[in-house]
Amino acid sequence: MSIFEYNGSALVAMVGKNCFAIASDRRLGVQLQTIATDFQRIYNIHPKLFIGLSGLASDAQTLYQRLVFRHKLYELREERNMKPETFASLVSAIQYEKRFGPYFCQPVIAGLGDDDKPFICTMDAIGAKELAKDFVVAGTASESLYGACEAMFKPDMEAEELFETISQALLSSVDRDCLSGWGGHVYVVTPTEVTEKILKGRMD
């Protein structure tokens, strides 16, 4: 078993019309044993920027703490929030810096940039970015998430429809992966509000 699959995870971010959604499962396991069913994988950097960290849970929490530290330094120096593109470059640089003993994380970054244009991207453990205009996925359920998102995604969805689409994609995908599941956690972000919802899924 790969170290990335040790705790199990499912992460997906999707773009809508001047909004985006980011969702994860809630299971924390040690291989096939479930440890917790309310684990947080998505973190808020500022109201228009979120990061989801799949992979090894301990490394994800360590990386998140470093990112919060760097973002607070940026805020103090620049007196403004970081743009999503800048933050993606920061995450990439931090991961590449540790390339010989990497954080075993695959981050998914989603945010609203200039003119409230949605930005999503993911990267591997050493910070190689993959940008997308529709959706990005990560974690042990990524293969089934690709299929579900390809089938369900439509461009320019409004916030409500985007929530339904990402929720259905997530729930149907984690049913096909025994290392992730136990419900879902969804954030839908528009220029004016952030909506957080907990999904109930199969508890097996």
PDB file of C-alpha atoms in Angstrom:
ATOM      1  CA  MET A   1       0.000   0.000   0.000  1.00  0.00           C
ATOM      2  CA  SER A   2       1.279   3.457  -0.937  1.00  0.00           C
ATOM      3  CA  ILE A   3       1.917   5.920   1.906  1.00  0.00           C
ATOM      4  CA  PHE A   4      -0.569   8.270   0.188  1.00  0.00           C
ATOM      5  CA  GLU A   5      -3.316   5.654   0.711  1.00  0.00           C
ATOM      6  CA  TYR A   6      -2.503   4.977   4.388  1.00  0.00           C
ATOM      7  CA  ASN A   7      -5.277   7.216   5.796  1.00  0.00           C
ATOM      8  CA  GLY A   8      -7.613   7.241   2.760  1.00  0.00           C
ATOM      9  CA  SER A   9      -9.126  10.422   1.307  1.00  0.00           C
ATOM     10  CA  ALA A  10     -11.328  11.918  -1.388  1.00  0.00           C
ATOM     11  CA  LEU A  11     -11.080  15.550  -2.472  1.00  0.00           C
ATOM     12  CA  VAL A  12     -12.707  17.452  -5.306  1.00  0.00           C
ATOM     13  CA  ALA A  13     -12.965  21.121  -6.316  1.00  0.00           C
ATOM     14  CA  MET A  14     -15.309  22.378  -9.035  1.00  0.00           C
ATOM     15  CA  VAL A  15     -15.841  25.711 -10.770  1.00  0.00           C
ATOM     16  CA  GLY A  16     -19.167  27.445 -11.297  1.00  0.00           C
ATOM     17  CA  LYS A  17     -20.274  30.871 -12.537  1.00  0.00           C
ATOM     18  CA  ASN A  18     -18.292  33.333 -10.351  1.00  0.00           C
ATOM     19  CA  CYS A  19     -18.203  30.687  -7.613  1.00  0.00           C
ATOM     20  CA  PHE A  20     -16.518  27.429  -6.719  1.00  0.00           C
ATOM     21  CA  ALA A  21     -17.123  24.407  -4.504  1.00  0.00           C
ATOM     22  CA  ILE A  22     -14.626  22.201  -2.678  1.00  0.00           C
ATOM     23  CA  ALA A  23     -15.605  18.915  -1.030  1.00  0.00           C
ATOM     24  CA  SER A  24     -13.995  16.057   0.874  1.00  0.00           C
ATOM     25  CA  ASP A  25     -14.956  12.854   2.641  1.00  0.00           C
ATOM     26  CA  ARG A  26     -14.769  12.654   6.455  1.00  0.00           C
ATOM     27  CA  ARG A  27     -13.065   9.305   7.105  1.00  0.00           C
ATOM     28  CA  LEU A  28      -9.718   8.993   8.859  1.00  0.00           C
ATOM     29  CA  GLY A  29      -8.431   5.443   8.759  1.00  0.00           C
ATOM     30  CA  VAL A  30      -5.282   3.436   9.302  1.00  0.00           C
ATOM     31  CA  GLN A  31      -5.318   1.234   6.231  1.00  0.00           C
ATOM     32  CA  LEU A  32      -8.668  -0.617   6.502  1.00  0.00           C
ATOM     33  CA  GLN A  33      -9.422   0.319  10.121  1.00  0.00           C
ATOM     34  CA  THR A  34     -11.571   3.442  10.618  1.00  0.00           C
ATOM     35  CA  ILE A  35     -10.278   5.770  13.346  1.00  0.00           C
ATOM     36  CA  ALA A  36     -12.554   8.819  13.008  1.00  0.00           C
ATOM     37  CA  THR A  37     -15.611   9.829  10.996  1.00  0.00           C
ATOM     38  CA  ASP A  38     -15.401  13.609  11.390  1.00  0.00           C
ATOM     39  CA  PHE A  39     -11.911  14.342  10.076  1.00  0.00           C
ATOM     40  CA  GLN A  40     -11.291  17.761   8.518  1.00  0.00           C
ATOM     41  CA  ARG A  41      -9.431  17.814   5.190  1.00  0.00           C
ATOM     42  CA  ILE A  42     -10.446  21.259   3.898  1.00  0.00           C
ATOM     43  CA  TYR A  43      -8.948  24.349   5.519  1.00  0.00           C
ATOM     44  CA  ASN A  44      -9.866  28.008   5.197  1.00  0.00           C
ATOM     45  CA  ILE A  45      -6.910  30.312   4.457  1.00  0.00           C
ATOM     46  CA  HIS A  46      -9.082  33.412   4.062  1.00  0.00           C
ATOM     47  CA  PRO A  47     -12.794  33.815   3.161  1.00  0.00           C
ATOM     48  CA  LYS A  48     -12.187  33.422  -0.588  1.00  0.00           C
ATOM     49  CA  LEU A  49      -9.401  30.813  -0.461  1.00  0.00           C
ATOM     50  CA  PHE A  50      -9.528  27.178   0.629  1.00  0.00           C
ATOM     51  CA  ILE A  51      -7.069  24.296   0.527  1.00  0.00           C
ATOM     52  CA  GLY A  52      -7.837  20.591   0.753  1.00  0.00           C
ATOM     53  CA  LEU A  53      -5.020  18.233   1.715  1.00  0.00           C
ATOM     54  CA  SER A  54      -5.269  14.560   0.790  1.00  0.00           C
ATOM     55  CA  GLY A  55      -2.628  11.967   1.582  1.00  0.00           C
ATOM     56  CA  LEU A  56      -0.937  11.263   4.908  1.00  0.00           C
ATOM     57  CA  ALA A  57      -2.962  13.014   7.647  1.00  0.00           C
ATOM     58  CA  SER A  58       0.003  13.920   9.870  1.00  0.00           C
ATOM     59  CA  ASP A  59       1.866  15.539   6.964  1.00  0.00           C
ATOM     60  CA  ALA A  60      -1.317  17.352   5.895  1.00  0.00           C
ATOM     61  CA  GLN A  61      -1.669  18.977   9.326  1.00  0.00           C
ATOM     62  CA  THR A  62       2.016  19.916   9.442  1.00  0.00           C
ATOM     63  CA  LEU A  63       1.867  21.436   5.942  1.00  0.00           C
ATOM     64  CA  TYR A  64      -1.300  23.359   6.827  1.00  0.00           C
ATOM     65  CA  GLN A  65       0.382  24.902   9.883  1.00  0.00           C
ATOM     66  CA  ARG A  66       3.337  26.037   7.747  1.00  0.00           C
ATOM     67  CA  LEU A  67       0.964  27.535   5.168  1.00  0.00           C
ATOM     68  CA  VAL A  68      -0.994  29.471   7.800  1.00  0.00           C
ATOM     69  CA  PHE A  69       2.301  30.829   9.173  1.00  0.00           C
ATOM     70  CA  ARG A  70       3.479  31.943   5.712  1.00  0.00           C
ATOM     71  CA  HIS A  71       0.106  33.492   4.865  1.00  0.00           C
ATOM     72  CA  LYS A  72       0.045  35.505   8.108  1.00  0.00           C
ATOM     73  CA  LEU A  73       3.538  36.818   7.349  1.00  0.00           C
ATOM     74  CA  TYR A  74       2.335  37.835   3.861  1.00  0.00           C
ATOM     75  CA  GLU A  75      -0.705  39.614   5.345  1.00  0.00           C
ATOM     76  CA  LEU A  76       1.499  41.553   7.793  1.00  0.00           C
ATOM     77  CA  ARG A  77       3.909  42.605   5.064  1.00  0.00           C
ATOM     78  CA  GLU A  78       1.482  43.299   2.209  1.00  0.00           C
ATOM     79  CA  GLU A  79      -1.632  44.305   4.195  1.00  0.00           C
ATOM     80  CA  ARG A  80      -3.877  42.279   1.913  1.00  0.00           C
ATOM     81  CA  ASN A  81      -5.004  38.705   1.358  1.00  0.00           C
ATOM     82  CA  MET A  82      -3.056  36.415  -0.936  1.00  0.00           C
ATOM     83  CA  LYS A  83      -4.436  35.752  -4.420  1.00  0.00           C
ATOM     84  CA  PRO A  84      -5.178  32.078  -5.164  1.00  0.00           C
ATOM     85  CA  GLU A  85      -2.513  31.982  -7.924  1.00  0.00           C
ATOM     86  CA  THR A  86       0.107  33.359  -5.519  1.00  0.00           C
ATOM     87  CA  PHE A  87      -0.921  30.899  -2.824  1.00  0.00           C
ATOM     88  CA  ALA A  88      -0.662  27.975  -5.279  1.00  0.00           C
ATOM     89  CA  SER A  89       2.899  29.061  -6.102  1.00  0.00           C
ATOM     90  CA  LEU A  90       3.690  29.258  -2.370  1.00  0.00           C
ATOM     91  CA  VAL A  91       2.383  25.723  -1.725  1.00  0.00           C
ATOM     92  CA  SER A  92       4.313  24.459  -4.759  1.00  0.00           C
ATOM     93  CA  ALA A  93       7.542  26.108  -3.523  1.00  0.00           C
ATOM     94  CA  ILE A  94       7.160  24.708   0.008  1.00  0.00           C
ATOM     95  CA  GLN A  95       6.627  21.213  -1.351  1.00  0.00           C
ATOM     96  CA  TYR A  96       9.481  21.392  -3.863  1.00  0.00           C
ATOM     97  CA  GLU A  97      11.785  22.636  -1.113  1.00  0.00           C
ATOM     98  CA  LYS A  98      11.226  19.266   0.629  1.00  0.00           C
ATOM     99  CA  ARG A  99      11.472  17.179  -2.549  1.00  0.00           C
ATOM    100  CA  PHE A 100      14.050  14.710  -1.138  1.00  0.00           C
ATOM    101  CA  GLY A 101      11.840  13.940   1.870  1.00  0.00           C
ATOM    102  CA  PRO A 102       8.458  15.273   0.772  1.00  0.00           C
ATOM    103  CA  TYR A 103       5.242  15.937   2.615  1.00  0.00           C
ATOM    104  CA  PHE A 104       3.092  13.017   1.478  1.00  0.00           C
ATOM    105  CA  CYS A 105       0.223  15.321   0.488  1.00  0.00           C
ATOM    106  CA  GLN A 106      -1.624  16.081  -2.683  1.00  0.00           C
ATOM    107  CA  PRO A 107      -3.147  19.551  -2.191  1.00  0.00           C
ATOM    108  CA  VAL A 108      -6.247  20.904  -3.918  1.00  0.00           C
ATOM    109  CA  ILE A 109      -6.426  24.713  -3.941  1.00  0.00           C
ATOM    110  CA  ALA A 110      -9.583  26.652  -4.750  1.00  0.00           C
ATOM    111  CA  GLY A 111     -10.196  30.382  -4.533  1.00  0.00           C
ATOM    112  CA  LEU A 112     -11.754  33.479  -6.056  1.00  0.00           C
ATOM    113  CA  GLY A 113      -9.211  35.794  -7.679  1.00  0.00           C
ATOM    114  CA  ASP A 114      -9.476  39.185  -9.373  1.00  0.00           C
ATOM    115  CA  ASP A 115     -13.014  40.072 -10.570  1.00  0.00           C
ATOM    116  CA  ASP A 116     -14.204  37.037  -8.557  1.00  0.00           C
ATOM    117  CA  LYS A 117     -12.858  34.665 -11.186  1.00  0.00           C
ATOM    118  CA  PRO A 118     -12.673  31.123  -9.766  1.00  0.00           C
ATOM    119  CA  PHE A 119      -9.258  29.429  -9.677  1.00  0.00           C
ATOM    120  CA  ILE A 120      -8.634  25.741  -8.959  1.00  0.00           C
ATOM    121  CA  CYS A 121      -5.507  23.647  -9.073  1.00  0.00           C
ATOM    122  CA  THR A 122      -3.920  20.543  -7.632  1.00  0.00           C
ATOM    123  CA  MET A 123      -0.336  19.359  -7.383  1.00  0.00           C
ATOM    124  CA  ASP A 124       1.704  16.280  -6.550  1.00  0.00           C
ATOM    125  CA  ALA A 125       3.925  15.715  -3.498  1.00  0.00           C
ATOM    126  CA  ILE A 126       6.796  17.759  -4.940  1.00  0.00           C
ATOM    127  CA  GLY A 127       4.709  20.707  -6.087  1.00  0.00           C
ATOM    128  CA  ALA A 128       4.141  20.109  -9.816  1.00  0.00           C
ATOM    129  CA  LYS A 129       0.974  22.139 -10.474  1.00  0.00           C
ATOM    130  CA  GLU A 130      -1.960  21.000 -12.564  1.00  0.00           C
ATOM    131  CA  LEU A 131      -4.357  23.833 -13.432  1.00  0.00           C
ATOM    132  CA  ALA A 132      -7.903  23.215 -14.621  1.00  0.00           C
ATOM    133  CA  LYS A 133     -10.916  25.234 -15.746  1.00  0.00           C
ATOM    134  CA  ASP A 134     -13.587  22.713 -14.711  1.00  0.00           C
ATOM    135  CA  PHE A 135     -12.646  20.449 -11.773  1.00  0.00           C
ATOM    136  CA  VAL A 136      -9.683  18.858  -9.996  1.00  0.00           C
ATOM    137  CA  VAL A 137      -9.600  15.713  -7.841  1.00  0.00           C
ATOM    138  CA  ALA A 138      -7.195  14.072  -5.384  1.00  0.00           C
ATOM    139  CA  GLY A 139      -7.003  11.181  -2.933  1.00  0.00           C
ATOM    140  CA  THR A 140      -7.641   7.437  -3.002  1.00  0.00           C
ATOM    141  CA  ALA A 141     -11.059   7.925  -4.653  1.00  0.00           C
ATOM    142  CA  SER A 142      -9.611  10.123  -7.434  1.00  0.00           C
ATOM    143  CA  GLU A 143     -10.223   7.619 -10.279  1.00  0.00           C
ATOM    144  CA  SER A 144     -13.941   7.273  -9.573  1.00  0.00           C
ATOM    145  CA  LEU A 145     -14.163  11.034  -8.918  1.00  0.00           C
ATOM    146  CA  TYR A 146     -12.765  11.710 -12.404  1.00  0.00           C
ATOM    147  CA  GLY A 147     -15.515   9.572 -13.917  1.00  0.00           C
ATOM    148  CA  ALA A 148     -18.332  11.088 -11.867  1.00  0.00           C
ATOM    149  CA  CYS A 149     -17.169  14.666 -12.450  1.00  0.00           C
ATOM    150  CA  GLU A 150     -16.694  14.118 -16.199  1.00  0.00           C
ATOM    151  CA  ALA A 151     -20.272  12.836 -16.385  1.00  0.00           C
ATOM    152  CA  MET A 152     -21.920  15.477 -14.173  1.00  0.00           C
ATOM    153  CA  PHE A 153     -19.975  18.705 -14.749  1.00  0.00           C
ATOM    154  CA  LYS A 154     -21.538  21.552 -16.750  1.00  0.00           C
ATOM    155  CA  PRO A 155     -19.922  24.958 -17.301  1.00  0.00           C
ATOM    156  CA  ASP A 156     -21.301  28.121 -15.617  1.00  0.00           C
ATOM    157  CA  MET A 157     -23.397  26.461 -12.902  1.00  0.00           C
ATOM    158  CA  GLU A 158     -24.970  28.662 -10.238  1.00  0.00           C
ATOM    159  CA  ALA A 159     -24.093  28.010  -6.578  1.00  0.00           C
ATOM    160  CA  GLU A 160     -27.112  25.777  -5.803  1.00  0.00           C
ATOM    161  CA  GLU A 161     -26.633  23.544  -8.832  1.00  0.00           C
ATOM    162  CA  LEU A 162     -22.894  23.408  -8.194  1.00  0.00           C
ATOM    163  CA  PHE A 163     -23.529  22.164  -4.654  1.00  0.00           C
ATOM    164  CA  GLU A 164     -25.849  19.403  -5.911  1.00  0.00           C
ATOM    165  CA  THR A 165     -23.393  18.347  -8.616  1.00  0.00           C
ATOM    166  CA  ILE A 166     -20.288  18.191  -6.423  1.00  0.00           C
ATOM    167  CA  SER A 167     -22.201  16.413  -3.642  1.00  0.00           C
ATOM    168  CA  GLN A 168     -23.565  13.723  -5.967  1.00  0.00           C
ATOM    169  CA  ALA A 169     -20.142  13.254  -7.580  1.00  0.00           C
ATOM    170  CA  LEU A 170     -18.471  12.865  -4.176  1.00  0.00           C
ATOM    171  CA  LEU A 171     -21.037  10.505  -2.666  1.00  0.00           C
ATOM    172  CA  SER A 172     -21.227   8.241  -5.700  1.00  0.00           C
ATOM    173  CA  SER A 173     -17.421   8.092  -5.945  1.00  0.00           C
ATOM    174  CA  VAL A 174     -16.591   7.222  -2.335  1.00  0.00           C
ATOM    175  CA  ASP A 175     -18.993   4.255  -2.551  1.00  0.00           C
ATOM    176  CA  ARG A 176     -16.521   2.744  -5.006  1.00  0.00           C
ATOM    177  CA  ASP A 177     -13.503   3.214  -2.711  1.00  0.00           C
ATOM    178  CA  CYS A 178     -13.192   1.367   0.598  1.00  0.00           C
ATOM    179  CA  LEU A 179     -10.574   3.798   2.018  1.00  0.00           C
ATOM    180  CA  SER A 180     -12.761   6.929   1.910  1.00  0.00           C
ATOM    181  CA  GLY A 181     -16.349   7.823   2.719  1.00  0.00           C
ATOM    182  CA  TRP A 182     -18.403   8.181   5.919  1.00  0.00           C
ATOM    183  CA  GLY A 183     -20.188  11.308   4.694  1.00  0.00           C
ATOM    184  CA  GLY A 184     -18.907  14.487   3.095  1.00  0.00           C
ATOM    185  CA  HIS A 185     -17.944  18.067   3.838  1.00  0.00           C
ATOM    186  CA  VAL A 186     -18.776  20.705   1.209  1.00  0.00           C
ATOM    187  CA  TYR A 187     -17.953  24.411   0.957  1.00  0.00           C
ATOM    188  CA  VAL A 188     -19.608  26.550  -1.722  1.00  0.00           C
ATOM    189  CA  VAL A 189     -17.972  29.970  -2.065  1.00  0.00           C
ATOM    190  CA  THR A 190     -19.504  32.942  -3.883  1.00  0.00           C
ATOM    191  CA  PRO A 191     -18.235  36.555  -3.891  1.00  0.00           C
ATOM    192  CA  THR A 192     -20.619  37.402  -1.034  1.00  0.00           C
ATOM    193  CA  GLU A 193     -20.907  34.274   1.112  1.00  0.00           C
ATOM    194  CA  VAL A 194     -19.389  30.938   2.143  1.00  0.00           C
ATOM    195  CA  THR A 195     -21.783  28.016   2.622  1.00  0.00           C
ATOM    196  CA  GLU A 196     -20.611  24.968   4.565  1.00  0.00           C
ATOM    197  CA  LYS A 197     -22.625  21.755   4.521  1.00  0.00           C
ATOM    198  CA  ILE A 198     -22.135  18.282   5.977  1.00  0.00           C
ATOM    199  CA  LEU A 199     -23.363  15.379   3.826  1.00  0.00           C
ATOM    200  CA  LYS A 200     -24.602  12.101   5.238  1.00  0.00           C
ATOM    201  CA  GLY A 201     -23.311   9.106   3.338  1.00  0.00           C
ATOM    202  CA  ARG A 202     -23.129   5.347   3.759  1.00  0.00           C
ATOM    203  CA  MET A 203     -21.574   4.475   7.097  1.00  0.00           C
ATOM    204  CA  ASP A 204     -19.833   1.288   6.011  1.00  0.00           C
TER     205      ASP A 204
END
